[in-house]
mmCIF file of C-alpha atoms in Angstrom:
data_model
loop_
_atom_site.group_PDB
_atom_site.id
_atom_site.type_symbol
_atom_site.label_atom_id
_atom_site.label_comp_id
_atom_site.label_asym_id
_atom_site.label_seq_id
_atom_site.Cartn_x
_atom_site.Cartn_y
_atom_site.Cartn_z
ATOM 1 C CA UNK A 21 -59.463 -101.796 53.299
ATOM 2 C CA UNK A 22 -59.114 -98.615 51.804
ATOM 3 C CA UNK A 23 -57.694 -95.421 52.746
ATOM 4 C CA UNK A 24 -61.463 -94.313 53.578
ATOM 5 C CA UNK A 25 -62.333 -97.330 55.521
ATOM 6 C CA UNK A 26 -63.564 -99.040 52.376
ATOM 7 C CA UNK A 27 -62.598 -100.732 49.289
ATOM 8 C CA UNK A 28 -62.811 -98.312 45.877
ATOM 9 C CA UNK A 29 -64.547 -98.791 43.058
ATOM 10 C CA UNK A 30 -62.774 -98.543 38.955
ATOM 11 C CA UNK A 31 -63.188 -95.189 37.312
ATOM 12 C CA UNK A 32 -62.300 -94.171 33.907
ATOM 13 C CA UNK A 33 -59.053 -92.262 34.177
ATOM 14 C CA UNK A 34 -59.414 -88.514 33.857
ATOM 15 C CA UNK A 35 -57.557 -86.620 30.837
ATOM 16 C CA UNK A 36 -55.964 -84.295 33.551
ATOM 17 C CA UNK A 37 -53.002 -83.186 33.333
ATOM 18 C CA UNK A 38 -52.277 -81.583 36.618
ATOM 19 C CA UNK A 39 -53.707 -85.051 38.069
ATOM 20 C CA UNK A 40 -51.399 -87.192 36.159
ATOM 21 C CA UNK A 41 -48.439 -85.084 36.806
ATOM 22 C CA UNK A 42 -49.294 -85.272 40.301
ATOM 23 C CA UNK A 43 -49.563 -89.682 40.454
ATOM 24 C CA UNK A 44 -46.222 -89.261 38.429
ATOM 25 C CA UNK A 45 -44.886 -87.867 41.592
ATOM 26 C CA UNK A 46 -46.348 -90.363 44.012
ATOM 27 C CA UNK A 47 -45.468 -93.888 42.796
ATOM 28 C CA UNK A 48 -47.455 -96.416 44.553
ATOM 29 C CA UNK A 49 -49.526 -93.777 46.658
ATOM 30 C CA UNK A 50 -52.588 -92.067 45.824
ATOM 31 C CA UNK A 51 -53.673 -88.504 44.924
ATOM 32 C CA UNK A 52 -56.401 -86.791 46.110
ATOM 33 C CA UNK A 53 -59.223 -84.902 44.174
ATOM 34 C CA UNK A 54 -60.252 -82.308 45.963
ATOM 35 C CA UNK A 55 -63.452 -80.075 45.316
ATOM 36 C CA UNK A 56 -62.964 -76.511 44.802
ATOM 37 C CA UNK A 57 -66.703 -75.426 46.181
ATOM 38 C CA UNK A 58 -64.680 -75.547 49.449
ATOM 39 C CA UNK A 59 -61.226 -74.663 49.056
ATOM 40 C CA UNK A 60 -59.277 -72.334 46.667
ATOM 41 C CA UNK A 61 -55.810 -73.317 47.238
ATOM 42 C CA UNK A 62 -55.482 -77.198 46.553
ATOM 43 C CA UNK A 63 -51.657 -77.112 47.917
ATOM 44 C CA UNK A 64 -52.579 -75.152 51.257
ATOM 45 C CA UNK A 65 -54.419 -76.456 54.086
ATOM 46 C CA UNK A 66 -57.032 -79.020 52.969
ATOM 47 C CA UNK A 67 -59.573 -80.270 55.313
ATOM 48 C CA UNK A 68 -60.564 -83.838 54.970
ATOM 49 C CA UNK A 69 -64.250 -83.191 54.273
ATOM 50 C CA UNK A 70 -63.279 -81.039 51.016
ATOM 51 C CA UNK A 71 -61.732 -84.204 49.561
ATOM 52 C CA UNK A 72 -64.000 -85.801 47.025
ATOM 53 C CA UNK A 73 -61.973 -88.949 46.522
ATOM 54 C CA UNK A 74 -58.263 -90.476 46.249
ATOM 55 C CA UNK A 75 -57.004 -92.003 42.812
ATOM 56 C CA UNK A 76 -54.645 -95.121 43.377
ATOM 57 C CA UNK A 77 -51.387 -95.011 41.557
ATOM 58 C CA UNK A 78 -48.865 -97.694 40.843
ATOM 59 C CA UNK A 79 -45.343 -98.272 41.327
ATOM 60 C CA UNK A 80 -44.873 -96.638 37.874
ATOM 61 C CA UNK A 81 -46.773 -93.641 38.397
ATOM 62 C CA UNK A 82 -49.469 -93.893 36.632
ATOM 63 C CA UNK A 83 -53.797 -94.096 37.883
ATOM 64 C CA UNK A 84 -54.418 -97.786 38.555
ATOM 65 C CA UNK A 85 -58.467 -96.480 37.900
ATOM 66 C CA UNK A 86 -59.399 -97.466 41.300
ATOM 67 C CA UNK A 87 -61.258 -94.344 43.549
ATOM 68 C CA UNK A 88 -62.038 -94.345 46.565
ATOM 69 C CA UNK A 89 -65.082 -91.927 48.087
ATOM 70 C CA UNK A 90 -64.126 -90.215 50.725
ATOM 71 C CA UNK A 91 -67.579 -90.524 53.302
ATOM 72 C CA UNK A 92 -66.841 -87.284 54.605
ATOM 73 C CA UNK A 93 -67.138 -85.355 51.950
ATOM 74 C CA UNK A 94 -69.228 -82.296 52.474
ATOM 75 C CA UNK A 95 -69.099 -78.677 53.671
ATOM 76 C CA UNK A 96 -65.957 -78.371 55.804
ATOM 77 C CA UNK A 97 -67.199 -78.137 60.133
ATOM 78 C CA UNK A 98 -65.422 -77.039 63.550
ATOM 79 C CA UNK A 99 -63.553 -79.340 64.884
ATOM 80 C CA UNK A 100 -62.703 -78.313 68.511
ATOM 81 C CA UNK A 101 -62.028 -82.443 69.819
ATOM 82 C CA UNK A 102 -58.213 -81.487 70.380
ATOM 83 C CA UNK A 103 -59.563 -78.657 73.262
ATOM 84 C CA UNK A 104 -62.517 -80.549 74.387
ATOM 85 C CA UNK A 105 -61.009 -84.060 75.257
ATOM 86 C CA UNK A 106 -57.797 -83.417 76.825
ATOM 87 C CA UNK A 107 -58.431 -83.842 80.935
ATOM 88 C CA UNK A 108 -57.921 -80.508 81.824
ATOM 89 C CA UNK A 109 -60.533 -78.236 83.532
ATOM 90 C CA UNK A 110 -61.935 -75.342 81.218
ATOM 91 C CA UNK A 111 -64.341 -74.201 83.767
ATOM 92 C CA UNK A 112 -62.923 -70.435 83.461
ATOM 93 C CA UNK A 113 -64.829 -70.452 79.872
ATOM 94 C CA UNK A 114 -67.872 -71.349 80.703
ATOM 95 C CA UNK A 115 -70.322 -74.677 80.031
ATOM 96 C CA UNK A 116 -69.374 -75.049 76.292
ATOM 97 C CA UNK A 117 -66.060 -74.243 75.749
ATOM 98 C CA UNK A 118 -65.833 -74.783 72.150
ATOM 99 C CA UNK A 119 -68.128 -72.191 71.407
ATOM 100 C CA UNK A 120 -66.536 -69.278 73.984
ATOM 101 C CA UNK A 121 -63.150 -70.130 71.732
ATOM 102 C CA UNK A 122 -64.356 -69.769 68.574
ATOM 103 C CA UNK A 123 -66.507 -66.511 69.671
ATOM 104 C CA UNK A 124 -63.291 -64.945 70.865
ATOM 105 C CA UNK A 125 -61.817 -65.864 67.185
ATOM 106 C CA UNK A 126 -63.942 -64.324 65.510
ATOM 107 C CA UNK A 127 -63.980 -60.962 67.766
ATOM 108 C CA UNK A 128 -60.509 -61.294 66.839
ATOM 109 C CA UNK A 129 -61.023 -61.357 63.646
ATOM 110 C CA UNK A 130 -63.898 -59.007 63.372
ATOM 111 C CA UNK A 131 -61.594 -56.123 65.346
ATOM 112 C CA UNK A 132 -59.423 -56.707 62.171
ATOM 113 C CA UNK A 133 -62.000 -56.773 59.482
ATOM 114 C CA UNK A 134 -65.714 -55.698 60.683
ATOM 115 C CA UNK A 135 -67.378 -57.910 58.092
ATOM 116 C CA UNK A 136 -65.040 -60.996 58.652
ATOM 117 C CA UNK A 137 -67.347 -64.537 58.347
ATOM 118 C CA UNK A 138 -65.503 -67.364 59.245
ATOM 119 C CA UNK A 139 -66.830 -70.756 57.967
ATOM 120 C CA UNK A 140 -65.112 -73.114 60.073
ATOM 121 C CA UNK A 141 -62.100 -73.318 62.361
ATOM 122 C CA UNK A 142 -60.519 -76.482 63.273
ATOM 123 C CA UNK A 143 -57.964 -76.882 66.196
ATOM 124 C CA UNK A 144 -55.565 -79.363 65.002
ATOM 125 C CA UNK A 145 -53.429 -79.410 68.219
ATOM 126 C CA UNK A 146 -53.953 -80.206 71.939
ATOM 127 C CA UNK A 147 -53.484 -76.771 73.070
ATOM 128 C CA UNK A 148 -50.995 -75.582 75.706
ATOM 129 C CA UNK A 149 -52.937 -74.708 79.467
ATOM 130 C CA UNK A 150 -51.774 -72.670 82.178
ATOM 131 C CA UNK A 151 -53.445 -72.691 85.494
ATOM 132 C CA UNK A 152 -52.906 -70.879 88.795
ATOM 133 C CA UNK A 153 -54.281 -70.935 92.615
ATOM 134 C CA UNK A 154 -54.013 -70.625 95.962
ATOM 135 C CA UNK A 155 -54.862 -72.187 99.271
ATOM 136 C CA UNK A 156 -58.580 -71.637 100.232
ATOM 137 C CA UNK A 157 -58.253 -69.136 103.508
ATOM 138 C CA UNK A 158 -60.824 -71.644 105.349
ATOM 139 C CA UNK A 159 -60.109 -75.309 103.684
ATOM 140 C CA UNK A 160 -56.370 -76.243 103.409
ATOM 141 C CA UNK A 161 -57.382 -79.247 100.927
ATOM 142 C CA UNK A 162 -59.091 -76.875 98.477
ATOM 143 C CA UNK A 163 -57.695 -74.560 95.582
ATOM 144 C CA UNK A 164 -58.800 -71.319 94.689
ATOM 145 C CA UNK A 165 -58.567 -71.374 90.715
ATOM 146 C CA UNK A 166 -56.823 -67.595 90.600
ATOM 147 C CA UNK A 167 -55.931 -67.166 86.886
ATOM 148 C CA UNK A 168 -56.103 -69.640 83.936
ATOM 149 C CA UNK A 169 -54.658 -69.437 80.077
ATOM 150 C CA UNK A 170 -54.486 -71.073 77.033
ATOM 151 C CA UNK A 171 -52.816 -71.482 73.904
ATOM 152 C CA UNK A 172 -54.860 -72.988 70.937
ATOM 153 C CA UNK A 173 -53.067 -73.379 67.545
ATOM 154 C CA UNK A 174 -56.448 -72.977 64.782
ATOM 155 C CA UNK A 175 -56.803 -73.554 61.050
ATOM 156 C CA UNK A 176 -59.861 -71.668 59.850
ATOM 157 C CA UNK A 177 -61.661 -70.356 56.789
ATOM 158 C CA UNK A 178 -62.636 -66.907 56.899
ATOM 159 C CA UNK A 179 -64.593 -64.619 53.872
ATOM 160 C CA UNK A 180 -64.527 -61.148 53.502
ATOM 161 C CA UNK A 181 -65.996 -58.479 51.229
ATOM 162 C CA UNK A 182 -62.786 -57.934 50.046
ATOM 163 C CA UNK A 183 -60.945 -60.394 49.858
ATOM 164 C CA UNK A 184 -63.226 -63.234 49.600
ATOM 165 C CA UNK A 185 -62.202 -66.734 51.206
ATOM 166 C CA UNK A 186 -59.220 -67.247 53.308
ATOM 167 C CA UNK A 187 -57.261 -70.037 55.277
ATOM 168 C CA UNK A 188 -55.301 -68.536 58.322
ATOM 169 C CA UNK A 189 -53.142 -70.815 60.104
ATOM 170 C CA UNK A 190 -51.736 -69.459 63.741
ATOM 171 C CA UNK A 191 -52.405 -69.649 67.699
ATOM 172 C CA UNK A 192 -55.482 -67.844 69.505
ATOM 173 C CA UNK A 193 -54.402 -67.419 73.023
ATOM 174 C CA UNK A 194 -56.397 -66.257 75.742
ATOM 175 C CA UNK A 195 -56.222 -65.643 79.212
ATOM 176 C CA UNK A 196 -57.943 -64.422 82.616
ATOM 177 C CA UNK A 197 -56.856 -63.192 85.754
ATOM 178 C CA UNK A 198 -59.452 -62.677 89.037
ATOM 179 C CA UNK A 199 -61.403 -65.891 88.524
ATOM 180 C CA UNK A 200 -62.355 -66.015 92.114
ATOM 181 C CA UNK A 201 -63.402 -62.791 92.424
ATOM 182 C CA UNK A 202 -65.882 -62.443 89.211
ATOM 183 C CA UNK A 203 -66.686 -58.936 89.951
ATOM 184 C CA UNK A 204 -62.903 -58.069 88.814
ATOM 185 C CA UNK A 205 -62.212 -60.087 86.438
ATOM 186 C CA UNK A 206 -60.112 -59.343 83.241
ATOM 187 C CA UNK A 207 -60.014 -60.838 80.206
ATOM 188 C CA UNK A 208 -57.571 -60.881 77.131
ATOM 189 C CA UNK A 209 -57.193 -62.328 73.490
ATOM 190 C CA UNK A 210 -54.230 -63.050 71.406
ATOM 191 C CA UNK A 211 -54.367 -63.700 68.018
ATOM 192 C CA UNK A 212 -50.989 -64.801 66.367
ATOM 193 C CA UNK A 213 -51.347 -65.758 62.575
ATOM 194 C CA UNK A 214 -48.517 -67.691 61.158
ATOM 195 C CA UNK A 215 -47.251 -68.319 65.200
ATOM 196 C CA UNK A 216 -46.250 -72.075 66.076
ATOM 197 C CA UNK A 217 -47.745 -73.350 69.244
ATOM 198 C CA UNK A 218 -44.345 -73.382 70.939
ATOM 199 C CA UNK A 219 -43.557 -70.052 70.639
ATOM 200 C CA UNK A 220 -47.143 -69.187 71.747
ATOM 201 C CA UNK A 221 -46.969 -71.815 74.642
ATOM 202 C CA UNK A 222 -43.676 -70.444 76.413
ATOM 203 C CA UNK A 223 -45.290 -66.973 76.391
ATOM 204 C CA UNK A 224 -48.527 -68.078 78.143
ATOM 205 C CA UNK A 225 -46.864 -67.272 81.370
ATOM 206 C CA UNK A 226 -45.667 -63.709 80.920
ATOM 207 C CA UNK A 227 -48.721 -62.702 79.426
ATOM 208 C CA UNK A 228 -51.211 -64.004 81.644
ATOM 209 C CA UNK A 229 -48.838 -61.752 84.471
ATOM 210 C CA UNK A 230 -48.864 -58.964 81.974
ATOM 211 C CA UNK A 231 -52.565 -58.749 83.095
ATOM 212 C CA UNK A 232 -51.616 -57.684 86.723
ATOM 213 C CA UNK A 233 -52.803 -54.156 87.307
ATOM 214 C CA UNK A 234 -49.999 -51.834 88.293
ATOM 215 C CA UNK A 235 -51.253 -51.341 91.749
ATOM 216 C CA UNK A 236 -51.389 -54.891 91.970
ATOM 217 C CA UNK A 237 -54.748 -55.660 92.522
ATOM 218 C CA UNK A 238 -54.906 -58.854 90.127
ATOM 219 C CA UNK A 239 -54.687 -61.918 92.298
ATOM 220 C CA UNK A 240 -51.632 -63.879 92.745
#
């Protein structure tokens, strides 16, 4: 099997130099070819579907002429699995989380630059969650969901006027206070670029209490 899920096929070998330069580098591994409709940067961030293919290369460094296709090459899409699938309830953002996340990045990203477009973001963490409660006045067995955060590391491609196509790397954090009460509820977005998810997870907690009003009317 190959390392798309299927054997290659022989190609003639390319007159490249960057791409022999690079198998002389990786003896007995492969090199990818990756298509520059979708990224600018070949050694940033690549997303898998921008990869057209992957040239074997022997022990000696040098293309063995085998490719393989990568099936998923095509336009580069969201990929939100690493929020979705974890077991943890994201009933504080509504029926499709996915979407509510990547609406709040690109607010976030919009407040920055008003004609920001951002092709696709990819989450490609489990994100850090923070939830809080308290006893239900008339049910001892229930929890009233009080406040709720998150911390979800992104990779994304954004274009502007400007500056054309980006990839931003970092942690969009958000959090909300009030949930049982939705008449008072508050909202609030972070938007770290260049953060690690570490350093945004351990400050979940003091932000989502940063939240509280000063005459202390957020819930507990």
């Amino acid at each position: 099997m190959g390392l798309f899920g299927s054997r290659g096929r022989r190609k003639a070998i390319p007159n490249d130099a960057a791409l022999l330069a690079a198998a002389a580098e990786n003896p007995g591994g492969s090199v990818a070819e990756i298509d520059p409709t979708y990224i600018d940067d070949p050694n940033g961030y690549v997303p898998p579907e921008a990869i057209r293919g992957v040239w074997l290369v022997d022990s000696s460094g040098k293309l063995t002429g085998e490719y393989q296709e990568n099936p998923r090459h095509g336009a580069p899409q969201d990929d939100f699995s690493k929020l979705t699938d974890p077991d943890h309830w994201l009933g504080w953002l509504g029926d499709d989380p996915a979407t509510a996340v990547r609406k709040g990045i690109e607010e976030s990203l919009r407040a920055q630059v008003a004609d920001a477009v951002v092709e696709w973001v990819k989450i490609p963490e489990t994100p850090r969650f923070l939830t809080g409660g308290r006893r239900h006045s008339e049910d001892e067995q229930a929890m009233l969901v009080t406040r709720a955060a998150l911390a979800a590391p992104f990779v994304l491609s954004v274009r502007t006027t400007q500056h054309g196509r980006s990839i931003l790397l970092g942690v969009f954090s958000w959090a909300a206070v009030n949930l049982s009460r939705p008449e008072t509820r508050k909202d609030r977005h972070w938007f770290d670029l260049g953060a690690g998810l570490d350093w945004a997870g351990e400050r979940l907690r003091e932000r989502i209490y940063e939240m509280d009003d000063a005459d202390g009317t957020a819930e507990a």
